[in-house]
Short mmCIF file of C-alpha atoms in Angstrom, two decimals:
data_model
loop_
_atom_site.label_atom_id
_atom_site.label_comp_id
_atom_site.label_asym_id
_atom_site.label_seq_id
_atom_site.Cartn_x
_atom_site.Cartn_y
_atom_site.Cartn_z
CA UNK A 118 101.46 104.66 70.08
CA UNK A 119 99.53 106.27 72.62
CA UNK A 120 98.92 105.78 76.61
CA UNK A 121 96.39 107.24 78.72
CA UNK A 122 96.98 108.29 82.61
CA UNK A 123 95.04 105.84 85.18
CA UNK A 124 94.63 106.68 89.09
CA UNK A 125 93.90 103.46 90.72
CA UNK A 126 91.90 104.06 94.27
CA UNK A 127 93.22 101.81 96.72
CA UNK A 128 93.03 101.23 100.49
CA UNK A 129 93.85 104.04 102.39
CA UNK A 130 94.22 104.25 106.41
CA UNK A 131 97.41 106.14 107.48
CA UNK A 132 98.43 106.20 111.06
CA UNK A 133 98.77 109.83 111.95
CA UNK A 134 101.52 110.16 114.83
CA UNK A 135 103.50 106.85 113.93
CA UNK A 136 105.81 107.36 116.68
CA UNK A 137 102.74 107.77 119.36
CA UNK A 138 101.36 104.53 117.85
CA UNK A 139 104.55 102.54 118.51
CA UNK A 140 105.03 103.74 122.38
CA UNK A 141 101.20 102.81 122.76
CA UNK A 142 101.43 99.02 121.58
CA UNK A 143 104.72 98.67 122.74
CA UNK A 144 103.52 100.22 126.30
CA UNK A 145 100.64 97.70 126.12
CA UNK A 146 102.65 94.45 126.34
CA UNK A 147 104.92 95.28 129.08
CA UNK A 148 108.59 96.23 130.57
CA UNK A 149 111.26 95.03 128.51
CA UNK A 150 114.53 92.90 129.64
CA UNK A 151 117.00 95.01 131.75
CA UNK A 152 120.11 95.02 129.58
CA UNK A 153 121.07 94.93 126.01
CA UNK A 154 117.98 94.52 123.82
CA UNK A 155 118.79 93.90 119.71
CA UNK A 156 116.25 95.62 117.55
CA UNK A 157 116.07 93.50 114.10
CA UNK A 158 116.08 96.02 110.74
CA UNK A 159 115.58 94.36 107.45
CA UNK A 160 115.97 95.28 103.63
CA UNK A 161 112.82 95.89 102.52
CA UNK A 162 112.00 99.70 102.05
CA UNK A 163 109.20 99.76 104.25
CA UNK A 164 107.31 103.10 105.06
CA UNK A 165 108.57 105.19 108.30
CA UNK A 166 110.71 102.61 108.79
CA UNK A 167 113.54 104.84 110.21
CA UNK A 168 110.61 106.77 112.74
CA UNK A 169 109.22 103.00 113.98
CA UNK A 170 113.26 102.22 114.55
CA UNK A 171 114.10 105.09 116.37
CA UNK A 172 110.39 104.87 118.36
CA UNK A 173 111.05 101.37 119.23
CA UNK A 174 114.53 102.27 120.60
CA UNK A 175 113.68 105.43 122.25
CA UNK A 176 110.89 103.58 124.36
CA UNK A 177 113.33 100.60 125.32
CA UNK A 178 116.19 103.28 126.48
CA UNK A 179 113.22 105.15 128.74
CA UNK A 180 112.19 101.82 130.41
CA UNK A 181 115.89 100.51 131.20
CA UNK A 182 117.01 98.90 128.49
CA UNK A 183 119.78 99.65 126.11
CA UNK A 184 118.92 98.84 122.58
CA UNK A 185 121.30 98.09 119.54
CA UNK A 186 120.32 97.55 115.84
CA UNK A 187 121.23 94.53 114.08
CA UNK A 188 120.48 93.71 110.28
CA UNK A 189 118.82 91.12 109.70
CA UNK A 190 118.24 89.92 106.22
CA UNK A 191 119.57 86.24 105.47
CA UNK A 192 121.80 86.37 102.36
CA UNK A 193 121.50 89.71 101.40
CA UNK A 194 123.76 92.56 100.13
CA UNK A 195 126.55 89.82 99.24
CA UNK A 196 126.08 87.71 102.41
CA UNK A 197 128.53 90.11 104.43
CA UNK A 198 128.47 91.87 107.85
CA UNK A 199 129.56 95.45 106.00
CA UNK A 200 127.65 94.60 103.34
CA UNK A 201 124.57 94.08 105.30
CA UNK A 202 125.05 97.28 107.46
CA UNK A 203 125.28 99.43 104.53
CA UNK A 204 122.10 98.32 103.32
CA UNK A 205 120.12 99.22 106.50
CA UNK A 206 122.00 102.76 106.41
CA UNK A 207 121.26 102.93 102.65
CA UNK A 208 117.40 102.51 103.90
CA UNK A 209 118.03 105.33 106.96
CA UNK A 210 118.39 103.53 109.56
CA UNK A 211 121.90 105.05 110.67
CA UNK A 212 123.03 105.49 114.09
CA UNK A 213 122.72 109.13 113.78
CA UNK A 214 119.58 108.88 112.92
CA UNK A 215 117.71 106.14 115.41
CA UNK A 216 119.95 106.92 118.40
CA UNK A 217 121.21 103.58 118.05
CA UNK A 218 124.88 101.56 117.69
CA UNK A 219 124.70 98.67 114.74
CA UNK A 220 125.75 95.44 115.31
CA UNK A 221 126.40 93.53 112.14
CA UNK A 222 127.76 90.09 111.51
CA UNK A 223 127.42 86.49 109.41
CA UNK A 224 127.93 84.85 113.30
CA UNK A 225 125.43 82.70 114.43
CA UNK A 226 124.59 80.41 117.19
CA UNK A 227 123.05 77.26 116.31
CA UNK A 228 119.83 76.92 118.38
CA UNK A 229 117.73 73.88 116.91
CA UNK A 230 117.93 70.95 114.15
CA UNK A 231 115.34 71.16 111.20
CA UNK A 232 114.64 67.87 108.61
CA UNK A 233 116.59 70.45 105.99
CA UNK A 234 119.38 71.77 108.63
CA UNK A 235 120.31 73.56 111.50
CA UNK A 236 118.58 76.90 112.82
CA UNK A 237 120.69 79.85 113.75
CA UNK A 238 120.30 82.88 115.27
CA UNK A 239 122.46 86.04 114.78
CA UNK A 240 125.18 85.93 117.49
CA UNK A 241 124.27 89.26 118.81
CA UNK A 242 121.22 88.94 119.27
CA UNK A 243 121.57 85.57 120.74
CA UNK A 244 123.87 87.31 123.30
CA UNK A 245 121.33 89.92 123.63
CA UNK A 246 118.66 90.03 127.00
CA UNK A 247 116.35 89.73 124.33
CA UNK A 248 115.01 90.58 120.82
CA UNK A 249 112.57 93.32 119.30
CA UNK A 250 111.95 91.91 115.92
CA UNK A 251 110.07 94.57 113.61
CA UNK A 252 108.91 93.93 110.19
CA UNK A 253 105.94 94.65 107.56
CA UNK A 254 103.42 91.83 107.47
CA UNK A 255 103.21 90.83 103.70
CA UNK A 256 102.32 88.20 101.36
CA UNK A 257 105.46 85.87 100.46
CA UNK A 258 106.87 86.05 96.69
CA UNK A 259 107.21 82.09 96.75
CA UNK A 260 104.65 80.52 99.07
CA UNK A 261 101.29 80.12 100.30
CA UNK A 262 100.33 79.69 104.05
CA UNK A 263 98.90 81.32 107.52
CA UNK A 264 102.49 83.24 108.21
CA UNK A 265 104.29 84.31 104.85
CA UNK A 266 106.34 87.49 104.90
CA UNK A 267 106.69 88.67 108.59
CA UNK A 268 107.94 88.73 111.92
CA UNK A 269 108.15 85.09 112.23
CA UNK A 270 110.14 85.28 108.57
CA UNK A 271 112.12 87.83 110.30
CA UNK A 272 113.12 85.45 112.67
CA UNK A 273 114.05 82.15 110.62
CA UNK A 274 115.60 83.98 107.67
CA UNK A 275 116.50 87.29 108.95
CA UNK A 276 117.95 86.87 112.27
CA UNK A 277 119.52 83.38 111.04
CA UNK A 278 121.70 84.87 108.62
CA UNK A 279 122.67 83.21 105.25
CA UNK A 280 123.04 79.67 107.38
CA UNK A 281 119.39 79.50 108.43
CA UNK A 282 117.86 81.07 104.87
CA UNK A 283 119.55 77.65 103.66
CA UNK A 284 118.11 75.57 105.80
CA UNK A 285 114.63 77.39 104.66
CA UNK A 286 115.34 77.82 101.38
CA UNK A 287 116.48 73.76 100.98
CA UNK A 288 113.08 72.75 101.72
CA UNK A 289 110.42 72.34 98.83
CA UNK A 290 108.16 74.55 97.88
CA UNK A 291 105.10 72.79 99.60
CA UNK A 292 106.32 72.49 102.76
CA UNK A 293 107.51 76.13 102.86
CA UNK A 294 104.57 76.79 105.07
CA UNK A 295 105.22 74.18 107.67
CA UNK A 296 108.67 74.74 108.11
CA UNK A 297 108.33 78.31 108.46
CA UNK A 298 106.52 77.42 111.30
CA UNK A 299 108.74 74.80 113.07
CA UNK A 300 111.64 76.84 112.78
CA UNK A 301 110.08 79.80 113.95
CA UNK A 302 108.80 78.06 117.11
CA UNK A 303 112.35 76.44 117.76
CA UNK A 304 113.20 80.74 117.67
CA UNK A 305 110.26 81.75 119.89
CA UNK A 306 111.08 78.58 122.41
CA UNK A 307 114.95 79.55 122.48
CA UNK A 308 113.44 82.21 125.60
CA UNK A 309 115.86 84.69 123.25
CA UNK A 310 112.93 86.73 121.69
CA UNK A 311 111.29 89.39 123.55
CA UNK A 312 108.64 90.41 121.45
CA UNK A 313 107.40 91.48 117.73
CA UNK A 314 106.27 94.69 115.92
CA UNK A 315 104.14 94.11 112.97
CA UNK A 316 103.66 96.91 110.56
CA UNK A 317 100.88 96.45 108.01
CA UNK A 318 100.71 99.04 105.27
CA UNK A 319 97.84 100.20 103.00
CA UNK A 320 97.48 100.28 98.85
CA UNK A 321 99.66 103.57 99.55
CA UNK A 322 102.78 101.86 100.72
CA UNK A 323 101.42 103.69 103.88
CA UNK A 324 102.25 102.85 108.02
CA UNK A 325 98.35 101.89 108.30
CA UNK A 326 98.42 99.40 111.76
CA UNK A 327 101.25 98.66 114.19
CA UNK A 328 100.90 95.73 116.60
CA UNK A 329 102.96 94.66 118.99
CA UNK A 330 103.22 90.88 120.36
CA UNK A 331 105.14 89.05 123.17
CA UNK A 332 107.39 86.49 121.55
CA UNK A 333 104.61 83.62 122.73
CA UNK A 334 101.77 85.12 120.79
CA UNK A 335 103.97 85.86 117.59
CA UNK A 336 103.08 82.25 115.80
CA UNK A 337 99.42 82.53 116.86
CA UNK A 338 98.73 86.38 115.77
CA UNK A 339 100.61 86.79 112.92
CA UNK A 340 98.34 84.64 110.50
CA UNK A 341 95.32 87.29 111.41
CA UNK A 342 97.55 89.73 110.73
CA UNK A 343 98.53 88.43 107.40
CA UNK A 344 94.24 88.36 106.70
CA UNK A 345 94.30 92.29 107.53
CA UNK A 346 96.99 92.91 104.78
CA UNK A 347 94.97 91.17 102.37
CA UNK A 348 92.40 93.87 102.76
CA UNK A 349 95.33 96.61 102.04
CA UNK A 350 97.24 94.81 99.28
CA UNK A 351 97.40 96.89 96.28
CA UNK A 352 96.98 94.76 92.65
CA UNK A 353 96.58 95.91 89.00
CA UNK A 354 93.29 96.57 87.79
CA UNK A 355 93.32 94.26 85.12
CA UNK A 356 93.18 89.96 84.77
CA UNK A 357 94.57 90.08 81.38
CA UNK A 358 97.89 92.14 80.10
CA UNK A 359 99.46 91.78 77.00
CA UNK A 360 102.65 93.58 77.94
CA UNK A 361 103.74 94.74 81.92
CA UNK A 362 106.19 97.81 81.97
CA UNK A 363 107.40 97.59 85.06
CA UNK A 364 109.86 101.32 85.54
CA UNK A 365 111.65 100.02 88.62
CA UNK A 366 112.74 97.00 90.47
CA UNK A 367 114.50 95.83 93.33
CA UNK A 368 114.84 94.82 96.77
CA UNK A 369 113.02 97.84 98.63
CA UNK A 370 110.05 96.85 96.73
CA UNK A 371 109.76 93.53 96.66
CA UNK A 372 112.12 90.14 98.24
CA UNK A 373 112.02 89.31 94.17
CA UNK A 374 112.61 93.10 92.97
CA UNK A 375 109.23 92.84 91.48
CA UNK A 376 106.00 91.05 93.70
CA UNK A 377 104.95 87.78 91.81
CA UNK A 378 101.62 88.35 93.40
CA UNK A 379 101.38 91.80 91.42
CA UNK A 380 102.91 89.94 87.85
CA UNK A 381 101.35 87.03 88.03
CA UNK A 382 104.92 85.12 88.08
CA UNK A 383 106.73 83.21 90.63
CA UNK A 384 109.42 81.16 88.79
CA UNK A 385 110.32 77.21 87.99
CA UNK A 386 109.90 76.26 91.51
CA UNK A 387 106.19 77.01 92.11
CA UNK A 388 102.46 78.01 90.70
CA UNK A 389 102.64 80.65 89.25
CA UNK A 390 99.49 82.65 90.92
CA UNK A 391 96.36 82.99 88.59
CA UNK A 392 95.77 86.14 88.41
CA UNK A 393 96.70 88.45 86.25
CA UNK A 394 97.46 87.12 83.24
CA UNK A 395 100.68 88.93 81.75
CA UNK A 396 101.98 87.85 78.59
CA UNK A 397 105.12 89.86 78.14
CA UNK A 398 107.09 91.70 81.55
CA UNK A 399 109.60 94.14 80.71
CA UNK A 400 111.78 96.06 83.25
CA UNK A 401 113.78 99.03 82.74
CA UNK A 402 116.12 100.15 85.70
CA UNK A 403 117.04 98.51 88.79
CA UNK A 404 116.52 100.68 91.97
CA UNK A 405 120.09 102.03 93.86
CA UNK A 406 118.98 100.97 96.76
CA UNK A 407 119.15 97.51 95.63
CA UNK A 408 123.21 97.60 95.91
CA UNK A 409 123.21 95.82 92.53
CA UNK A 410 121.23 92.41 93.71
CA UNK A 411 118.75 92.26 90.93
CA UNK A 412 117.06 89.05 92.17
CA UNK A 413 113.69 88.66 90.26
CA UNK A 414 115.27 89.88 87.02
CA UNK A 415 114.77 86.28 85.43
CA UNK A 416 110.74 86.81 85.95
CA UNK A 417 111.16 89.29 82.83
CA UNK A 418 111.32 88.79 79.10
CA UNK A 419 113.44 91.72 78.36
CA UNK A 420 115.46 94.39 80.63
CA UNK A 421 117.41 97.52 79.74
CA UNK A 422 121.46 97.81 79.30
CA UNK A 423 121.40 100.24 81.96
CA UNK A 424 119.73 97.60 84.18
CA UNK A 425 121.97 95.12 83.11
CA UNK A 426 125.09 97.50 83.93
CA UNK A 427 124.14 98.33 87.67
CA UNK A 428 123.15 94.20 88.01
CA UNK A 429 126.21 93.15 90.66
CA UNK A 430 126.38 89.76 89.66
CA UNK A 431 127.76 88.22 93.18
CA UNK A 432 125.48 89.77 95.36
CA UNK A 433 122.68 88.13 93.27
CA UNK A 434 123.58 85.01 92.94
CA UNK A 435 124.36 84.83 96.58
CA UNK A 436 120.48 85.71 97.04
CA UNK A 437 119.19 83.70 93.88
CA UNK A 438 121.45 80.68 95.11
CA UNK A 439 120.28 80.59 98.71
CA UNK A 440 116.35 81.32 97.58
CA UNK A 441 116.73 77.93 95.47
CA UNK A 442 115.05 79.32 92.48
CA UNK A 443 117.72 80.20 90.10
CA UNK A 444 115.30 81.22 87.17
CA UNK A 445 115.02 84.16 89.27
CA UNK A 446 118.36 85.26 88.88
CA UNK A 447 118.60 84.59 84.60
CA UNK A 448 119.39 87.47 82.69
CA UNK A 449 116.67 88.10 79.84
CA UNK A 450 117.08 89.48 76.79
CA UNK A 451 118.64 92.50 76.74
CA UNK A 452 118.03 96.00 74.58
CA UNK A 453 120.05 99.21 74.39
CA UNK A 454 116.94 101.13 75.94
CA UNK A 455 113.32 102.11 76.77
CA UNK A 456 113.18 103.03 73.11
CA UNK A 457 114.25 99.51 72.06
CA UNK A 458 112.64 97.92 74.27
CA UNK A 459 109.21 99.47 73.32
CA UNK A 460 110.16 99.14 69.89
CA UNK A 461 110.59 95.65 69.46
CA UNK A 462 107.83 94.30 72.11
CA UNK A 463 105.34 96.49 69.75
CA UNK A 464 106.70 95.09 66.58
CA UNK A 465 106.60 91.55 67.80
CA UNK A 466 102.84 91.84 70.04
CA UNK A 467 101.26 94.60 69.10
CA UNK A 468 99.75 98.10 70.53
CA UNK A 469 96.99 96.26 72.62
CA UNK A 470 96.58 95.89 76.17
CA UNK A 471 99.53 97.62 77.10
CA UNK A 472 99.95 98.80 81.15
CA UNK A 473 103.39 100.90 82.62
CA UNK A 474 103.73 101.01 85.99
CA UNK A 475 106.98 102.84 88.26
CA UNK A 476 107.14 99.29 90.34
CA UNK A 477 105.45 96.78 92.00
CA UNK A 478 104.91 98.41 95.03
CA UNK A 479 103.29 101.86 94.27
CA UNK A 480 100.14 101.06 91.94
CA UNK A 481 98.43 104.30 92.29
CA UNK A 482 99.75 105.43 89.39
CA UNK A 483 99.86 104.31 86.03
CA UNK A 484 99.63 104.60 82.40
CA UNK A 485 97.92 102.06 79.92
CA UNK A 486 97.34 101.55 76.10
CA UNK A 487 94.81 104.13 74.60
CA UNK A 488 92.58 101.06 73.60
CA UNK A 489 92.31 100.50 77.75
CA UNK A 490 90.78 103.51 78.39
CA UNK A 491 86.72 102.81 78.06
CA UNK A 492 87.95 99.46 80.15
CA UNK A 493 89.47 101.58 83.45
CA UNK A 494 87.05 104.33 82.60
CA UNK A 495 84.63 101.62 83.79
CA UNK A 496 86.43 100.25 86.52
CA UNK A 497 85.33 100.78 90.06
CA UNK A 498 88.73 101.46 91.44
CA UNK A 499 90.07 103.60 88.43
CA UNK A 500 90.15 107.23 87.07
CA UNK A 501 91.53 108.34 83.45
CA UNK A 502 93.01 111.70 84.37
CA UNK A 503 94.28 112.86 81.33
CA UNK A 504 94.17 113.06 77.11
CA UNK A 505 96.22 110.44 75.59
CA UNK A 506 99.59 111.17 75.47
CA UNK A 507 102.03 110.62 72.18
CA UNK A 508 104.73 107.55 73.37
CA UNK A 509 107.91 109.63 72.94
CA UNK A 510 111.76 108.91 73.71
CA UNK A 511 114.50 111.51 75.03
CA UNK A 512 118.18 110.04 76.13
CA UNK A 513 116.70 106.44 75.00
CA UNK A 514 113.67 106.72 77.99
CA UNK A 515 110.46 107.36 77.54
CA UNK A 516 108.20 110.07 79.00
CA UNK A 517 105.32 108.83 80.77
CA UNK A 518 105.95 110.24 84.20
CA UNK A 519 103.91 109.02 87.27
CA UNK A 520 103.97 112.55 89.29
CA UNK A 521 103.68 112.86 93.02
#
C-alpha cells in the first residue's frame, strides 16, 4: 500500500512580538485591583502559552498588583490539587518560568444556584482582589452555541473545579448553550472577575489575535470572538474518509484528545457534526502530556497496545464521568501495533480513501492513499509534495513522518 505527502494551506496570521501584544490590550482596558490578582492557566496546549502567562503577570506586578497562577481545569489530571499543578508545569507554566507562585486546590466557594446545581469558584481565586482569566477561544467538542470553548468556559468549568463541571456537565446536551451562559453571568456578577484574555489561533496552531475584556463585556464579546476563530479553524480537506489515522491524541490537543469537529464524531450524547464523513478512526499513541487521561479514546474503532498501556484509567474516568458522555471513555478494540492495526483495517475495508494525520490539531501535514492524489492535487487548499511512498513498518510503527 502506498501514501502520498499532502500540504494543506491554511489560515495563517501570527502575532509577531506576543508579549508586546499582551501589554497593549491589557494596557487598553485599565489598572488592575491593588492586591493579589489570580491568573487562571488551563490544560489545553495552547501556543505561547507560557510567554502570554508570564506577559500577563509581568504587566500586573508593574501596575501594583501581585499576581499568582492557579489551574484551572474542572476534573482534570485525576480531580486533584497536585495533580492539577503538575499538569500546568507539564505545559510550562512553572514558577520559574512565569515569575509566578501556583496556587492549586479542589476548594471552592459556592457563589450561585443553577436548575442542575450549585456554581463554585476556586477558593483562591475567590479570595483573590480579582481574576485574569486567559484562554484560547475555540469551538466546543460537545455543543453548539454563541460562547463554546473560552473564557466564559474558563470560568464555569475551569475556575469551578470538578464541583461546578458537574453542575455543567449534568445538564443535557441542548441546553449546554444556555447554561453556559447563566452560570457564567452568576461568575461575572460575583464582582470576583477582573477581566479576560482571549487568544485565538490560526490553521497553524499559531498566537494569531489577543483581546482583552473587562469581566462585564466577557458574555457580550466572546460570541464575536468565537465567529473570528471560525475563519482560522483548521479541517481536513476531504467530506468523505474511509479510514482516519489519527498519530496522536490527547488533552493538549483537544478537551476529547481528538476534536469531534475535525472527525466528524461527538459520542452517544449528541449529533454527531456532518461533515466529514469518516468511516473507520484509528489512533495510535496517546500524547505524555496527557498524564494518562485518554478521554476521547471511545470515538475510535481501534487503538494501539502502547496506547492502551500509558491509558491511566482513574484519571479518565474522573474526566469521562464528570463530561457525562461515557462512550467517550470505552476502550476500542485493541491491536499489538501500527503494523496490526494497518493490517487488519486494510484487510477488512480496503486500500481506498485512506488519510494519516499526527493529531487533530496540526493539519498542515498529512499523508493520504495513493488513489487520493489527483483528488488533493485538485484541491484549492492542498499540495502533493512528494512520490508515493511504500507503507513500511520498523519496531511495529510505521514510517510516514510529518517533518517540521
Amino acid at each position: 500500500m502506498r501514501f502520498v505527502p499532502v500540504r494543506q494551506t491554511l489560515a495563517s496570521n501570527p502575532i509577531e512580538d506576543v508579549t508586546a501584544e499582551v501589554r497593549r490590550r491589557l494596557d487598553a482596558i485599565g489598572p488592575p485591583p491593588q492586591g493579589e490578582v489570580a491568573v487562571t492557566v488551563g490544560s489545553r496546549g495552547i501556543c505561547n502559552l507560557v510567554e502570554i502567562t508570564r506577559a500577563a503577570g509581568d504587566w500586573l506586578r508593574e501596575h501594583g498588583a501581585t499576581p499568582f497562577m492557579v489551574p484551572c481545569m474542572g476534573s482534570h489530571n485525576g480531580a486533584t490539587a497536585e495533580g492539577q499543578r503538575e499538569m500546568i508545569e507539564s505545559l510550562g507554566c512553572t514558577e520559574e518560568a512565569t515569575g509566578m507562585p501556583i496556587r492549586s486546590s479542589m476548594e471552592c466557594v459556592k457563589v450561585g444556584e443553577a436548575p442542575t446545581g450549585d456554581v463554585w469558584m476556586d477558593r483562591h481565586c475567590h479570595e483573590s482582589a480579582g481574576v485574569l482569566v486567559i484562554n484560547r477561544v475555540k469551538l466546543h467538542t460537545c455543543f453548539a452555541g454563541p460562547v463554546q470553548s473560552g473564557l466564559t468556559k474558563m470560568m464555569v468549568v475551569g475556575m469551578g473545579k470538578i464541583q461546578s463541571a458537574q453542575t455543567f456537565h449534568s445538564t443535557p446536551t441542548p441546553q449546554m448553550k444556555d447554561m453556559l451562559l447563566q452560570m457564567g453571568k452568576m461568575l461575572v456578577d460575583s464582582g470576583k472577575v477582573w477581566a479576560g484574555l482571549a487568544i485565538l489561533e490560526d490553521g497553524y496552531d499559531q498566537t494569531a489575535e489577543l483581546h482583552a475584556l473587562p469581566a462585564e463585556q466577557i458574555l457580550r464579546e466572546e460570541p464575536k470572538l468565537l465567529d473570528k476563530h471560525r475563519e482560522y479553524f483548521p479541517s481536513l480537506p476531504l467530506d468523505e474518509i474511509e479510514v482516519l489515522i489519527v498519530n496522536e491524541v490527547g488533552k493538549t490537543f483537544s478537551g476529547t484528545g481528538m476534536d469531534p469537529n475535525v472527525i466528524g464524531r461527538r459520542g452517544t450524547s449528541v449529533e454527531d457534526v456532518e461533515h466529514p464523513l469518516v468511516g473507520t478512526i484509528a489512533c495510535l499513541e496517546l500524547v505524555a502530556a496527557s498524564k494518562g487521561n485518554a478521554i476521547g479514546v471511545g470515538l475510535a474503532d481501534f487503538i494501539t497496545q502502547r496506547l492502551r498501556d500509558a491509558i491511566d484509567e482513574y484519571k479518565t474516568f474522573v474526566n469521562v464521568y464528570t463530561t457525562g458522555d461515557m462512550q467517550r471513555g470505552k476502550i476500542p478494540a485493541t491491536l499489538a501495533d501500527d503494523e496490526e492495526v494497518f493490517e487488519k483495517i486494510r484487510a477488512r475495508y480496503g486500500e481506498q480513501r485512506w488519510v494519516v494525520v499526527p493529531n487533530t490539531l496540526h493539519l498542515d501535514r498529512l499523508w493520504v492513499s495513493e488513489d487520493l492524489s489527483g483528488e488533493m492535487a485538485a484541491h484549492e487548499r492542498c499540495e502533493v509534495t512528494g512520490p508515493p511512498v511504500e507503507l513500511a513498518f520498523e519496531g511495529g510503527r510505521h514510517n510516514l513522518a510529518f517533518g517540521e
